[in-house]
């Protein structure tokens, strides 16, 4: 078998357009997912049973159902209801891009909330006691000590979540979006070259993953260096 480079070269503009779409989906979903995950993470460590229970139920349901099912429910399922179709939200909910970003953001918010909650629980008691000894209020304690420390400690786990979300964006092609995987499907449909089409998509994802891993390694080196064992 000979790899058909000419077809891939001709389709490169399509792949590059898919790359832009993938990066947009990833950035938007991670941004809004993190915004939602911060209060959810705080709710998960709350000592109030109702507050904790609501956040637990949300993360349990989202993490316990497939991403594809969630995407289908938002993109196809909501359109079933006439009230939704006649509402002011329909111009947004009829958009594949909006629905994909919404589904991805909801999904990543649940996983990220658990990551943040775990990091908050792992905060050393010494840091908390020192802050209390200085007379910090509960608000200042979270703003200056707990959240900054927890977010730093969450970097290794969050990097895995970001990479998983990068791969999850490939589901967007199922709802008509031309991301990297959508570009590969289009090339395969036109030229009947599945190996060339999908191996090229795989190379794109592999390169993006490598870049993300390097970026997170640099971030960890900058913000987690104080946790590294000292060399004698």
mmCIF file with all atom_site columns, C-alpha atoms in Angstrom:
data_model
loop_
_atom_site.group_PDB
_atom_site.id
_atom_site.type_symbol
_atom_site.label_atom_id
_atom_site.label_alt_id
_atom_site.label_comp_id
_atom_site.label_asym_id
_atom_site.label_entity_id
_atom_site.label_seq_id
_atom_site.pdbx_PDB_ins_code
_atom_site.Cartn_x
_atom_site.Cartn_y
_atom_site.Cartn_z
_atom_site.occupancy
_atom_site.B_iso_or_equiv
_atom_site.pdbx_formal_charge
_atom_site.auth_seq_id
_atom_site.auth_comp_id
_atom_site.auth_asym_id
_atom_site.auth_atom_id
_atom_site.pdbx_PDB_model_num
ATOM 1   C CA . UNK A 1 1   ? 0.000   0.000  0.000  1.00 0.00 ? 1   UNK A CA 1
ATOM 2   C CA . UNK A 1 2   ? 1.300   3.449  -0.947 1.00 0.00 ? 2   UNK A CA 1
ATOM 3   C CA . UNK A 1 3   ? 0.331   6.434  1.188  1.00 0.00 ? 3   UNK A CA 1
ATOM 4   C CA . UNK A 1 4   ? -1.384  8.985  -1.067 1.00 0.00 ? 4   UNK A CA 1
ATOM 5   C CA . UNK A 1 5   ? 0.321   12.216 -0.041 1.00 0.00 ? 5   UNK A CA 1
ATOM 6   C CA . UNK A 1 6   ? -1.214  14.184 -2.900 1.00 0.00 ? 6   UNK A CA 1
ATOM 7   C CA . UNK A 1 7   ? -4.750  13.765 -1.586 1.00 0.00 ? 7   UNK A CA 1
ATOM 8   C CA . UNK A 1 8   ? -3.724  14.816 1.918  1.00 0.00 ? 8   UNK A CA 1
ATOM 9   C CA . UNK A 1 9   ? -1.859  17.826 0.568  1.00 0.00 ? 9   UNK A CA 1
ATOM 10  C CA . UNK A 1 10  ? -4.900  18.900 -1.433 1.00 0.00 ? 10  UNK A CA 1
ATOM 11  C CA . UNK A 1 11  ? -7.095  18.446 1.642  1.00 0.00 ? 11  UNK A CA 1
ATOM 12  C CA . UNK A 1 12  ? -4.718  20.310 3.968  1.00 0.00 ? 12  UNK A CA 1
ATOM 13  C CA . UNK A 1 13  ? -6.801  23.547 3.934  1.00 0.00 ? 13  UNK A CA 1
ATOM 14  C CA . UNK A 1 14  ? -9.759  21.467 5.123  1.00 0.00 ? 14  UNK A CA 1
ATOM 15  C CA . UNK A 1 15  ? -7.674  19.970 7.931  1.00 0.00 ? 15  UNK A CA 1
ATOM 16  C CA . UNK A 1 16  ? -6.356  23.384 8.939  1.00 0.00 ? 16  UNK A CA 1
ATOM 17  C CA . UNK A 1 17  ? -9.900  24.718 9.076  1.00 0.00 ? 17  UNK A CA 1
ATOM 18  C CA . UNK A 1 18  ? -10.794 21.722 11.214 1.00 0.00 ? 18  UNK A CA 1
ATOM 19  C CA . UNK A 1 19  ? -7.836  22.495 13.456 1.00 0.00 ? 19  UNK A CA 1
ATOM 20  C CA . UNK A 1 20  ? -9.159  26.008 14.058 1.00 0.00 ? 20  UNK A CA 1
ATOM 21  C CA . UNK A 1 21  ? -12.610 24.623 14.863 1.00 0.00 ? 21  UNK A CA 1
ATOM 22  C CA . UNK A 1 22  ? -11.123 22.076 17.273 1.00 0.00 ? 22  UNK A CA 1
ATOM 23  C CA . UNK A 1 23  ? -9.117  24.738 19.094 1.00 0.00 ? 23  UNK A CA 1
ATOM 24  C CA . UNK A 1 24  ? -12.174 26.988 19.365 1.00 0.00 ? 24  UNK A CA 1
ATOM 25  C CA . UNK A 1 25  ? -14.294 24.178 20.784 1.00 0.00 ? 25  UNK A CA 1
ATOM 26  C CA . UNK A 1 26  ? -11.560 23.253 23.238 1.00 0.00 ? 26  UNK A CA 1
ATOM 27  C CA . UNK A 1 27  ? -10.877 26.802 24.419 1.00 0.00 ? 27  UNK A CA 1
ATOM 28  C CA . UNK A 1 28  ? -14.533 27.781 24.844 1.00 0.00 ? 28  UNK A CA 1
ATOM 29  C CA . UNK A 1 29  ? -15.534 24.579 26.626 1.00 0.00 ? 29  UNK A CA 1
ATOM 30  C CA . UNK A 1 30  ? -12.540 24.693 28.971 1.00 0.00 ? 30  UNK A CA 1
ATOM 31  C CA . UNK A 1 31  ? -13.095 28.360 29.806 1.00 0.00 ? 31  UNK A CA 1
ATOM 32  C CA . UNK A 1 32  ? -16.769 28.047 30.696 1.00 0.00 ? 32  UNK A CA 1
ATOM 33  C CA . UNK A 1 33  ? -16.246 24.611 32.204 1.00 0.00 ? 33  UNK A CA 1
ATOM 34  C CA . UNK A 1 34  ? -13.644 26.015 34.589 1.00 0.00 ? 34  UNK A CA 1
ATOM 35  C CA . UNK A 1 35  ? -15.905 28.939 35.494 1.00 0.00 ? 35  UNK A CA 1
ATOM 36  C CA . UNK A 1 36  ? -18.642 26.492 36.456 1.00 0.00 ? 36  UNK A CA 1
ATOM 37  C CA . UNK A 1 37  ? -16.236 24.092 38.164 1.00 0.00 ? 37  UNK A CA 1
ATOM 38  C CA . UNK A 1 38  ? -14.922 26.641 40.672 1.00 0.00 ? 38  UNK A CA 1
ATOM 39  C CA . UNK A 1 39  ? -18.206 27.120 42.573 1.00 0.00 ? 39  UNK A CA 1
ATOM 40  C CA . UNK A 1 40  ? -19.046 23.441 42.133 1.00 0.00 ? 40  UNK A CA 1
ATOM 41  C CA . UNK A 1 41  ? -15.707 22.471 43.649 1.00 0.00 ? 41  UNK A CA 1
ATOM 42  C CA . UNK A 1 42  ? -16.345 24.754 46.614 1.00 0.00 ? 42  UNK A CA 1
ATOM 43  C CA . UNK A 1 43  ? -19.804 23.246 47.010 1.00 0.00 ? 43  UNK A CA 1
ATOM 44  C CA . UNK A 1 44  ? -18.303 19.748 47.019 1.00 0.00 ? 44  UNK A CA 1
ATOM 45  C CA . UNK A 1 45  ? -16.192 20.562 50.088 1.00 0.00 ? 45  UNK A CA 1
ATOM 46  C CA . UNK A 1 46  ? -19.008 22.362 51.880 1.00 0.00 ? 46  UNK A CA 1
ATOM 47  C CA . UNK A 1 47  ? -20.063 20.971 55.244 1.00 0.00 ? 47  UNK A CA 1
ATOM 48  C CA . UNK A 1 48  ? -23.687 21.788 54.427 1.00 0.00 ? 48  UNK A CA 1
ATOM 49  C CA . UNK A 1 49  ? -25.324 18.507 53.312 1.00 0.00 ? 49  UNK A CA 1
ATOM 50  C CA . UNK A 1 50  ? -27.734 20.174 50.882 1.00 0.00 ? 50  UNK A CA 1
ATOM 51  C CA . UNK A 1 51  ? -25.065 22.246 49.142 1.00 0.00 ? 51  UNK A CA 1
ATOM 52  C CA . UNK A 1 52  ? -22.657 19.332 49.005 1.00 0.00 ? 52  UNK A CA 1
ATOM 53  C CA . UNK A 1 53  ? -25.410 16.979 47.858 1.00 0.00 ? 53  UNK A CA 1
ATOM 54  C CA . UNK A 1 54  ? -26.480 19.176 44.948 1.00 0.00 ? 54  UNK A CA 1
ATOM 55  C CA . UNK A 1 55  ? -22.909 19.406 43.659 1.00 0.00 ? 55  UNK A CA 1
ATOM 56  C CA . UNK A 1 56  ? -22.355 15.680 44.208 1.00 0.00 ? 56  UNK A CA 1
ATOM 57  C CA . UNK A 1 57  ? -25.511 14.805 42.271 1.00 0.00 ? 57  UNK A CA 1
ATOM 58  C CA . UNK A 1 58  ? -24.493 17.053 39.378 1.00 0.00 ? 58  UNK A CA 1
ATOM 59  C CA . UNK A 1 59  ? -21.001 15.587 39.092 1.00 0.00 ? 59  UNK A CA 1
ATOM 60  C CA . UNK A 1 60  ? -22.306 12.043 39.571 1.00 0.00 ? 60  UNK A CA 1
ATOM 61  C CA . UNK A 1 61  ? -24.867 12.338 36.773 1.00 0.00 ? 61  UNK A CA 1
ATOM 62  C CA . UNK A 1 62  ? -22.523 14.044 34.324 1.00 0.00 ? 62  UNK A CA 1
ATOM 63  C CA . UNK A 1 63  ? -19.584 11.736 35.000 1.00 0.00 ? 63  UNK A CA 1
ATOM 64  C CA . UNK A 1 64  ? -21.847 8.702  34.989 1.00 0.00 ? 64  UNK A CA 1
ATOM 65  C CA . UNK A 1 65  ? -23.270 9.242  31.500 1.00 0.00 ? 65  UNK A CA 1
ATOM 66  C CA . UNK A 1 66  ? -21.431 9.128  28.155 1.00 0.00 ? 66  UNK A CA 1
ATOM 67  C CA . UNK A 1 67  ? -20.364 12.392 26.576 1.00 0.00 ? 67  UNK A CA 1
ATOM 68  C CA . UNK A 1 68  ? -22.010 11.369 23.309 1.00 0.00 ? 68  UNK A CA 1
ATOM 69  C CA . UNK A 1 69  ? -25.372 10.884 25.034 1.00 0.00 ? 69  UNK A CA 1
ATOM 70  C CA . UNK A 1 70  ? -25.101 14.330 26.611 1.00 0.00 ? 70  UNK A CA 1
ATOM 71  C CA . UNK A 1 71  ? -24.292 15.884 23.237 1.00 0.00 ? 71  UNK A CA 1
ATOM 72  C CA . UNK A 1 72  ? -27.237 14.155 21.562 1.00 0.00 ? 72  UNK A CA 1
ATOM 73  C CA . UNK A 1 73  ? -29.606 15.200 24.349 1.00 0.00 ? 73  UNK A CA 1
ATOM 74  C CA . UNK A 1 74  ? -28.650 18.848 23.936 1.00 0.00 ? 74  UNK A CA 1
ATOM 75  C CA . UNK A 1 75  ? -28.429 18.974 20.141 1.00 0.00 ? 75  UNK A CA 1
ATOM 76  C CA . UNK A 1 76  ? -31.251 16.611 19.182 1.00 0.00 ? 76  UNK A CA 1
ATOM 77  C CA . UNK A 1 77  ? -33.253 16.097 22.369 1.00 0.00 ? 77  UNK A CA 1
ATOM 78  C CA . UNK A 1 78  ? -34.081 19.705 23.232 1.00 0.00 ? 78  UNK A CA 1
ATOM 79  C CA . UNK A 1 79  ? -35.360 20.348 19.707 1.00 0.00 ? 79  UNK A CA 1
ATOM 80  C CA . UNK A 1 80  ? -38.157 17.879 20.407 1.00 0.00 ? 80  UNK A CA 1
ATOM 81  C CA . UNK A 1 81  ? -39.928 20.350 22.702 1.00 0.00 ? 81  UNK A CA 1
ATOM 82  C CA . UNK A 1 82  ? -42.020 23.072 21.136 1.00 0.00 ? 82  UNK A CA 1
ATOM 83  C CA . UNK A 1 83  ? -41.427 25.398 24.085 1.00 0.00 ? 83  UNK A CA 1
ATOM 84  C CA . UNK A 1 84  ? -37.704 25.270 23.368 1.00 0.00 ? 84  UNK A CA 1
ATOM 85  C CA . UNK A 1 85  ? -38.171 25.872 19.644 1.00 0.00 ? 85  UNK A CA 1
ATOM 86  C CA . UNK A 1 86  ? -40.324 28.921 20.346 1.00 0.00 ? 86  UNK A CA 1
ATOM 87  C CA . UNK A 1 87  ? -38.093 30.350 23.067 1.00 0.00 ? 87  UNK A CA 1
ATOM 88  C CA . UNK A 1 88  ? -35.490 33.085 22.686 1.00 0.00 ? 88  UNK A CA 1
ATOM 89  C CA . UNK A 1 89  ? -32.812 30.426 23.205 1.00 0.00 ? 89  UNK A CA 1
ATOM 90  C CA . UNK A 1 90  ? -33.658 28.553 20.017 1.00 0.00 ? 90  UNK A CA 1
ATOM 91  C CA . UNK A 1 91  ? -31.266 30.540 17.769 1.00 0.00 ? 91  UNK A CA 1
ATOM 92  C CA . UNK A 1 92  ? -28.479 29.334 20.071 1.00 0.00 ? 92  UNK A CA 1
ATOM 93  C CA . UNK A 1 93  ? -29.739 25.803 20.656 1.00 0.00 ? 93  UNK A CA 1
ATOM 94  C CA . UNK A 1 94  ? -30.214 25.269 16.926 1.00 0.00 ? 94  UNK A CA 1
ATOM 95  C CA . UNK A 1 95  ? -26.509 25.954 16.405 1.00 0.00 ? 95  UNK A CA 1
ATOM 96  C CA . UNK A 1 96  ? -24.284 22.883 16.332 1.00 0.00 ? 96  UNK A CA 1
ATOM 97  C CA . UNK A 1 97  ? -21.328 24.928 17.559 1.00 0.00 ? 97  UNK A CA 1
ATOM 98  C CA . UNK A 1 98  ? -23.211 26.276 20.568 1.00 0.00 ? 98  UNK A CA 1
ATOM 99  C CA . UNK A 1 99  ? -24.622 22.867 21.488 1.00 0.00 ? 99  UNK A CA 1
ATOM 100 C CA . UNK A 1 100 ? -21.219 21.212 21.202 1.00 0.00 ? 100 UNK A CA 1
ATOM 101 C CA . UNK A 1 101 ? -19.569 23.879 23.354 1.00 0.00 ? 101 UNK A CA 1
ATOM 102 C CA . UNK A 1 102 ? -22.386 23.659 25.901 1.00 0.00 ? 102 UNK A CA 1
ATOM 103 C CA . UNK A 1 103 ? -22.184 19.869 26.123 1.00 0.00 ? 103 UNK A CA 1
ATOM 104 C CA . UNK A 1 104 ? -18.392 19.883 26.388 1.00 0.00 ? 104 UNK A CA 1
ATOM 105 C CA . UNK A 1 105 ? -18.426 22.658 29.015 1.00 0.00 ? 105 UNK A CA 1
ATOM 106 C CA . UNK A 1 106 ? -20.990 20.822 31.137 1.00 0.00 ? 106 UNK A CA 1
ATOM 107 C CA . UNK A 1 107 ? -18.998 17.613 30.904 1.00 0.00 ? 107 UNK A CA 1
ATOM 108 C CA . UNK A 1 108 ? -15.630 19.100 31.776 1.00 0.00 ? 108 UNK A CA 1
ATOM 109 C CA . UNK A 1 109 ? -17.112 21.192 34.599 1.00 0.00 ? 109 UNK A CA 1
ATOM 110 C CA . UNK A 1 110 ? -18.112 18.027 36.459 1.00 0.00 ? 110 UNK A CA 1
ATOM 111 C CA . UNK A 1 111 ? -14.683 16.422 36.180 1.00 0.00 ? 111 UNK A CA 1
ATOM 112 C CA . UNK A 1 112 ? -12.851 19.656 36.936 1.00 0.00 ? 112 UNK A CA 1
ATOM 113 C CA . UNK A 1 113 ? -15.048 20.289 39.981 1.00 0.00 ? 113 UNK A CA 1
ATOM 114 C CA . UNK A 1 114 ? -13.973 16.958 41.452 1.00 0.00 ? 114 UNK A CA 1
ATOM 115 C CA . UNK A 1 115 ? -10.335 17.774 40.708 1.00 0.00 ? 115 UNK A CA 1
ATOM 116 C CA . UNK A 1 116 ? -10.640 21.123 42.495 1.00 0.00 ? 116 UNK A CA 1
ATOM 117 C CA . UNK A 1 117 ? -12.502 19.552 45.412 1.00 0.00 ? 117 UNK A CA 1
ATOM 118 C CA . UNK A 1 118 ? -9.795  16.930 45.796 1.00 0.00 ? 118 UNK A CA 1
ATOM 119 C CA . UNK A 1 119 ? -7.083  19.582 45.755 1.00 0.00 ? 119 UNK A CA 1
ATOM 120 C CA . UNK A 1 120 ? -8.937  21.646 48.360 1.00 0.00 ? 120 UNK A CA 1
ATOM 121 C CA . UNK A 1 121 ? -9.214  18.637 50.644 1.00 0.00 ? 121 UNK A CA 1
ATOM 122 C CA . UNK A 1 122 ? -5.496  17.940 50.187 1.00 0.00 ? 122 UNK A CA 1
ATOM 123 C CA . UNK A 1 123 ? -4.452  21.407 51.378 1.00 0.00 ? 123 UNK A CA 1
ATOM 124 C CA . UNK A 1 124 ? -2.087  20.979 54.350 1.00 0.00 ? 124 UNK A CA 1
ATOM 125 C CA . UNK A 1 125 ? -3.675  21.878 57.678 1.00 0.00 ? 125 UNK A CA 1
ATOM 126 C CA . UNK A 1 126 ? -0.634  23.976 58.490 1.00 0.00 ? 126 UNK A CA 1
ATOM 127 C CA . UNK A 1 127 ? -1.512  26.484 55.776 1.00 0.00 ? 127 UNK A CA 1
ATOM 128 C CA . UNK A 1 128 ? -5.080  26.761 57.053 1.00 0.00 ? 128 UNK A CA 1
ATOM 129 C CA . UNK A 1 129 ? -4.069  27.126 60.698 1.00 0.00 ? 129 UNK A CA 1
ATOM 130 C CA . UNK A 1 130 ? -1.482  29.770 59.824 1.00 0.00 ? 130 UNK A CA 1
ATOM 131 C CA . UNK A 1 131 ? -4.099  31.791 57.942 1.00 0.00 ? 131 UNK A CA 1
ATOM 132 C CA . UNK A 1 132 ? -6.547  31.525 60.829 1.00 0.00 ? 132 UNK A CA 1
ATOM 133 C CA . UNK A 1 133 ? -3.843  32.590 63.264 1.00 0.00 ? 133 UNK A CA 1
ATOM 134 C CA . UNK A 1 134 ? -3.394  35.759 61.201 1.00 0.00 ? 134 UNK A CA 1
ATOM 135 C CA . UNK A 1 135 ? -7.078  36.531 61.654 1.00 0.00 ? 135 UNK A CA 1
ATOM 136 C CA . UNK A 1 136 ? -8.165  35.906 58.065 1.00 0.00 ? 136 UNK A CA 1
ATOM 137 C CA . UNK A 1 137 ? -11.875 35.702 57.420 1.00 0.00 ? 137 UNK A CA 1
ATOM 138 C CA . UNK A 1 138 ? -13.297 32.647 55.672 1.00 0.00 ? 138 UNK A CA 1
ATOM 139 C CA . UNK A 1 139 ? -13.555 34.629 52.429 1.00 0.00 ? 139 UNK A CA 1
ATOM 140 C CA . UNK A 1 140 ? -9.925  35.745 52.584 1.00 0.00 ? 140 UNK A CA 1
ATOM 141 C CA . UNK A 1 141 ? -8.855  32.247 53.567 1.00 0.00 ? 141 UNK A CA 1
ATOM 142 C CA . UNK A 1 142 ? -10.341 30.822 50.362 1.00 0.00 ? 142 UNK A CA 1
ATOM 143 C CA . UNK A 1 143 ? -9.274  33.726 48.154 1.00 0.00 ? 143 UNK A CA 1
ATOM 144 C CA . UNK A 1 144 ? -5.683  34.024 49.327 1.00 0.00 ? 144 UNK A CA 1
ATOM 145 C CA . UNK A 1 145 ? -4.777  30.565 50.584 1.00 0.00 ? 145 UNK A CA 1
ATOM 146 C CA . UNK A 1 146 ? -7.057  27.672 49.702 1.00 0.00 ? 146 UNK A CA 1
ATOM 147 C CA . UNK A 1 147 ? -8.018  28.394 46.096 1.00 0.00 ? 147 UNK A CA 1
ATOM 148 C CA . UNK A 1 148 ? -4.571  29.511 44.851 1.00 0.00 ? 148 UNK A CA 1
ATOM 149 C CA . UNK A 1 149 ? -2.926  26.539 46.550 1.00 0.00 ? 149 UNK A CA 1
ATOM 150 C CA . UNK A 1 150 ? -5.565  24.090 45.319 1.00 0.00 ? 150 UNK A CA 1
ATOM 151 C CA . UNK A 1 151 ? -5.429  25.336 41.735 1.00 0.00 ? 151 UNK A CA 1
ATOM 152 C CA . UNK A 1 152 ? -1.663  24.926 41.680 1.00 0.00 ? 152 UNK A CA 1
ATOM 153 C CA . UNK A 1 153 ? -1.862  21.403 43.063 1.00 0.00 ? 153 UNK A CA 1
ATOM 154 C CA . UNK A 1 154 ? -4.598  20.538 40.575 1.00 0.00 ? 154 UNK A CA 1
ATOM 155 C CA . UNK A 1 155 ? -2.412  21.258 37.541 1.00 0.00 ? 155 UNK A CA 1
ATOM 156 C CA . UNK A 1 156 ? -1.210  17.661 36.937 1.00 0.00 ? 156 UNK A CA 1
ATOM 157 C CA . UNK A 1 157 ? -4.737  16.244 37.132 1.00 0.00 ? 157 UNK A CA 1
ATOM 158 C CA . UNK A 1 158 ? -6.214  19.125 35.161 1.00 0.00 ? 158 UNK A CA 1
ATOM 159 C CA . UNK A 1 159 ? -3.701  18.599 32.365 1.00 0.00 ? 159 UNK A CA 1
ATOM 160 C CA . UNK A 1 160 ? -5.126  15.101 31.906 1.00 0.00 ? 160 UNK A CA 1
ATOM 161 C CA . UNK A 1 161 ? -8.631  16.555 31.769 1.00 0.00 ? 161 UNK A CA 1
ATOM 162 C CA . UNK A 1 162 ? -7.595  19.075 29.106 1.00 0.00 ? 162 UNK A CA 1
ATOM 163 C CA . UNK A 1 163 ? -6.070  16.335 26.960 1.00 0.00 ? 163 UNK A CA 1
ATOM 164 C CA . UNK A 1 164 ? -9.184  14.209 27.384 1.00 0.00 ? 164 UNK A CA 1
ATOM 165 C CA . UNK A 1 165 ? -11.307 17.182 26.325 1.00 0.00 ? 165 UNK A CA 1
ATOM 166 C CA . UNK A 1 166 ? -9.130  17.659 23.256 1.00 0.00 ? 166 UNK A CA 1
ATOM 167 C CA . UNK A 1 167 ? -9.903  14.105 22.230 1.00 0.00 ? 167 UNK A CA 1
ATOM 168 C CA . UNK A 1 168 ? -13.565 14.520 23.172 1.00 0.00 ? 168 UNK A CA 1
ATOM 169 C CA . UNK A 1 169 ? -13.949 17.409 20.720 1.00 0.00 ? 169 UNK A CA 1
ATOM 170 C CA . UNK A 1 170 ? -13.758 14.800 17.953 1.00 0.00 ? 170 UNK A CA 1
ATOM 171 C CA . UNK A 1 171 ? -17.402 13.999 18.776 1.00 0.00 ? 171 UNK A CA 1
ATOM 172 C CA . UNK A 1 172 ? -18.369 17.383 17.344 1.00 0.00 ? 172 UNK A CA 1
ATOM 173 C CA . UNK A 1 173 ? -18.079 15.934 13.859 1.00 0.00 ? 173 UNK A CA 1
ATOM 174 C CA . UNK A 1 174 ? -21.148 13.806 14.603 1.00 0.00 ? 174 UNK A CA 1
ATOM 175 C CA . UNK A 1 175 ? -23.291 16.951 14.847 1.00 0.00 ? 175 UNK A CA 1
ATOM 176 C CA . UNK A 1 176 ? -22.126 18.271 11.454 1.00 0.00 ? 176 UNK A CA 1
ATOM 177 C CA . UNK A 1 177 ? -19.149 20.357 12.612 1.00 0.00 ? 177 UNK A CA 1
ATOM 178 C CA . UNK A 1 178 ? -15.985 20.149 10.533 1.00 0.00 ? 178 UNK A CA 1
ATOM 179 C CA . UNK A 1 179 ? -13.304 19.771 13.157 1.00 0.00 ? 179 UNK A CA 1
ATOM 180 C CA . UNK A 1 180 ? -10.173 17.666 12.631 1.00 0.00 ? 180 UNK A CA 1
ATOM 181 C CA . UNK A 1 181 ? -12.154 14.430 12.714 1.00 0.00 ? 181 UNK A CA 1
ATOM 182 C CA . UNK A 1 182 ? -14.859 15.983 10.552 1.00 0.00 ? 182 UNK A CA 1
ATOM 183 C CA . UNK A 1 183 ? -12.212 16.907 8.005  1.00 0.00 ? 183 UNK A CA 1
ATOM 184 C CA . UNK A 1 184 ? -10.977 13.311 8.002  1.00 0.00 ? 184 UNK A CA 1
ATOM 185 C CA . UNK A 1 185 ? -14.508 12.012 7.480  1.00 0.00 ? 185 UNK A CA 1
ATOM 186 C CA . UNK A 1 186 ? -14.977 14.406 4.569  1.00 0.00 ? 186 UNK A CA 1
ATOM 187 C CA . UNK A 1 187 ? -11.709 13.325 2.938  1.00 0.00 ? 187 UNK A CA 1
ATOM 188 C CA . UNK A 1 188 ? -12.623 9.675  3.363  1.00 0.00 ? 188 UNK A CA 1
ATOM 189 C CA . UNK A 1 189 ? -16.079 10.258 1.880  1.00 0.00 ? 189 UNK A CA 1
ATOM 190 C CA . UNK A 1 190 ? -14.603 12.011 -1.154 1.00 0.00 ? 190 UNK A CA 1
ATOM 191 C CA . UNK A 1 191 ? -11.599 9.800  -1.900 1.00 0.00 ? 191 UNK A CA 1
ATOM 192 C CA . UNK A 1 192 ? -12.341 6.522  -0.065 1.00 0.00 ? 192 UNK A CA 1
ATOM 193 C CA . UNK A 1 193 ? -8.954  6.629  1.635  1.00 0.00 ? 193 UNK A CA 1
ATOM 194 C CA . UNK A 1 194 ? -9.719  5.948  5.303  1.00 0.00 ? 194 UNK A CA 1
ATOM 195 C CA . UNK A 1 195 ? -6.127  5.180  6.287  1.00 0.00 ? 195 UNK A CA 1
ATOM 196 C CA . UNK A 1 196 ? -4.696  8.408  4.894  1.00 0.00 ? 196 UNK A CA 1
ATOM 197 C CA . UNK A 1 197 ? -7.637  10.478 6.127  1.00 0.00 ? 197 UNK A CA 1
ATOM 198 C CA . UNK A 1 198 ? -7.644  9.275  9.715  1.00 0.00 ? 198 UNK A CA 1
ATOM 199 C CA . UNK A 1 199 ? -3.895  8.857  10.181 1.00 0.00 ? 199 UNK A CA 1
ATOM 200 C CA . UNK A 1 200 ? -3.547  12.521 9.238  1.00 0.00 ? 200 UNK A CA 1
ATOM 201 C CA . UNK A 1 201 ? -6.176  13.435 11.821 1.00 0.00 ? 201 UNK A CA 1
ATOM 202 C CA . UNK A 1 202 ? -4.311  11.330 14.362 1.00 0.00 ? 202 UNK A CA 1
ATOM 203 C CA . UNK A 1 203 ? -1.089  13.208 13.653 1.00 0.00 ? 203 UNK A CA 1
ATOM 204 C CA . UNK A 1 204 ? -2.863  16.519 14.260 1.00 0.00 ? 204 UNK A CA 1
ATOM 205 C CA . UNK A 1 205 ? -4.229  15.314 17.601 1.00 0.00 ? 205 UNK A CA 1
ATOM 206 C CA . UNK A 1 206 ? -0.848  13.890 18.562 1.00 0.00 ? 206 UNK A CA 1
ATOM 207 C CA . UNK A 1 207 ? 0.892   17.195 17.856 1.00 0.00 ? 207 UNK A CA 1
ATOM 208 C CA . UNK A 1 208 ? -1.714  19.128 19.838 1.00 0.00 ? 208 UNK A CA 1
ATOM 209 C CA . UNK A 1 209 ? -1.353  16.716 22.742 1.00 0.00 ? 209 UNK A CA 1
ATOM 210 C CA . UNK A 1 210 ? 2.421   17.132 22.707 1.00 0.00 ? 210 UNK A CA 1
ATOM 211 C CA . UNK A 1 211 ? 2.074   20.924 22.802 1.00 0.00 ? 211 UNK A CA 1
ATOM 212 C CA . UNK A 1 212 ? -0.432  20.791 25.666 1.00 0.00 ? 212 UNK A CA 1
ATOM 213 C CA . UNK A 1 213 ? 1.764   18.433 27.675 1.00 0.00 ? 213 UNK A CA 1
ATOM 214 C CA . UNK A 1 214 ? 4.758   20.719 27.239 1.00 0.00 ? 214 UNK A CA 1
ATOM 215 C CA . UNK A 1 215 ? 2.747   23.785 28.242 1.00 0.00 ? 215 UNK A CA 1
ATOM 216 C CA . UNK A 1 216 ? 1.497   22.110 31.399 1.00 0.00 ? 216 UNK A CA 1
ATOM 217 C CA . UNK A 1 217 ? 4.998   20.898 32.237 1.00 0.00 ? 217 UNK A CA 1
ATOM 218 C CA . UNK A 1 218 ? 6.202   24.490 32.032 1.00 0.00 ? 218 UNK A CA 1
ATOM 219 C CA . UNK A 1 219 ? 3.287   25.627 34.203 1.00 0.00 ? 219 UNK A CA 1
ATOM 220 C CA . UNK A 1 220 ? 4.025   22.940 36.785 1.00 0.00 ? 220 UNK A CA 1
ATOM 221 C CA . UNK A 1 221 ? 7.694   23.880 36.814 1.00 0.00 ? 221 UNK A CA 1
ATOM 222 C CA . UNK A 1 222 ? 6.742   27.491 37.481 1.00 0.00 ? 222 UNK A CA 1
ATOM 223 C CA . UNK A 1 223 ? 3.962   27.077 40.042 1.00 0.00 ? 223 UNK A CA 1
ATOM 224 C CA . UNK A 1 224 ? 4.763   23.742 41.681 1.00 0.00 ? 224 UNK A CA 1
ATOM 225 C CA . UNK A 1 225 ? 8.518   24.050 42.014 1.00 0.00 ? 225 UNK A CA 1
ATOM 226 C CA . UNK A 1 226 ? 8.199   24.689 45.753 1.00 0.00 ? 226 UNK A CA 1
ATOM 227 C CA . UNK A 1 227 ? 6.772   21.175 46.191 1.00 0.00 ? 227 UNK A CA 1
ATOM 228 C CA . UNK A 1 228 ? 9.766   19.494 44.577 1.00 0.00 ? 228 UNK A CA 1
ATOM 229 C CA . UNK A 1 229 ? 12.213  17.822 46.983 1.00 0.00 ? 229 UNK A CA 1
ATOM 230 C CA . UNK A 1 230 ? 15.250  19.936 47.677 1.00 0.00 ? 230 UNK A CA 1
ATOM 231 C CA . UNK A 1 231 ? 18.589  18.757 46.379 1.00 0.00 ? 231 UNK A CA 1
ATOM 232 C CA . UNK A 1 232 ? 21.318  18.484 48.981 1.00 0.00 ? 232 UNK A CA 1
#
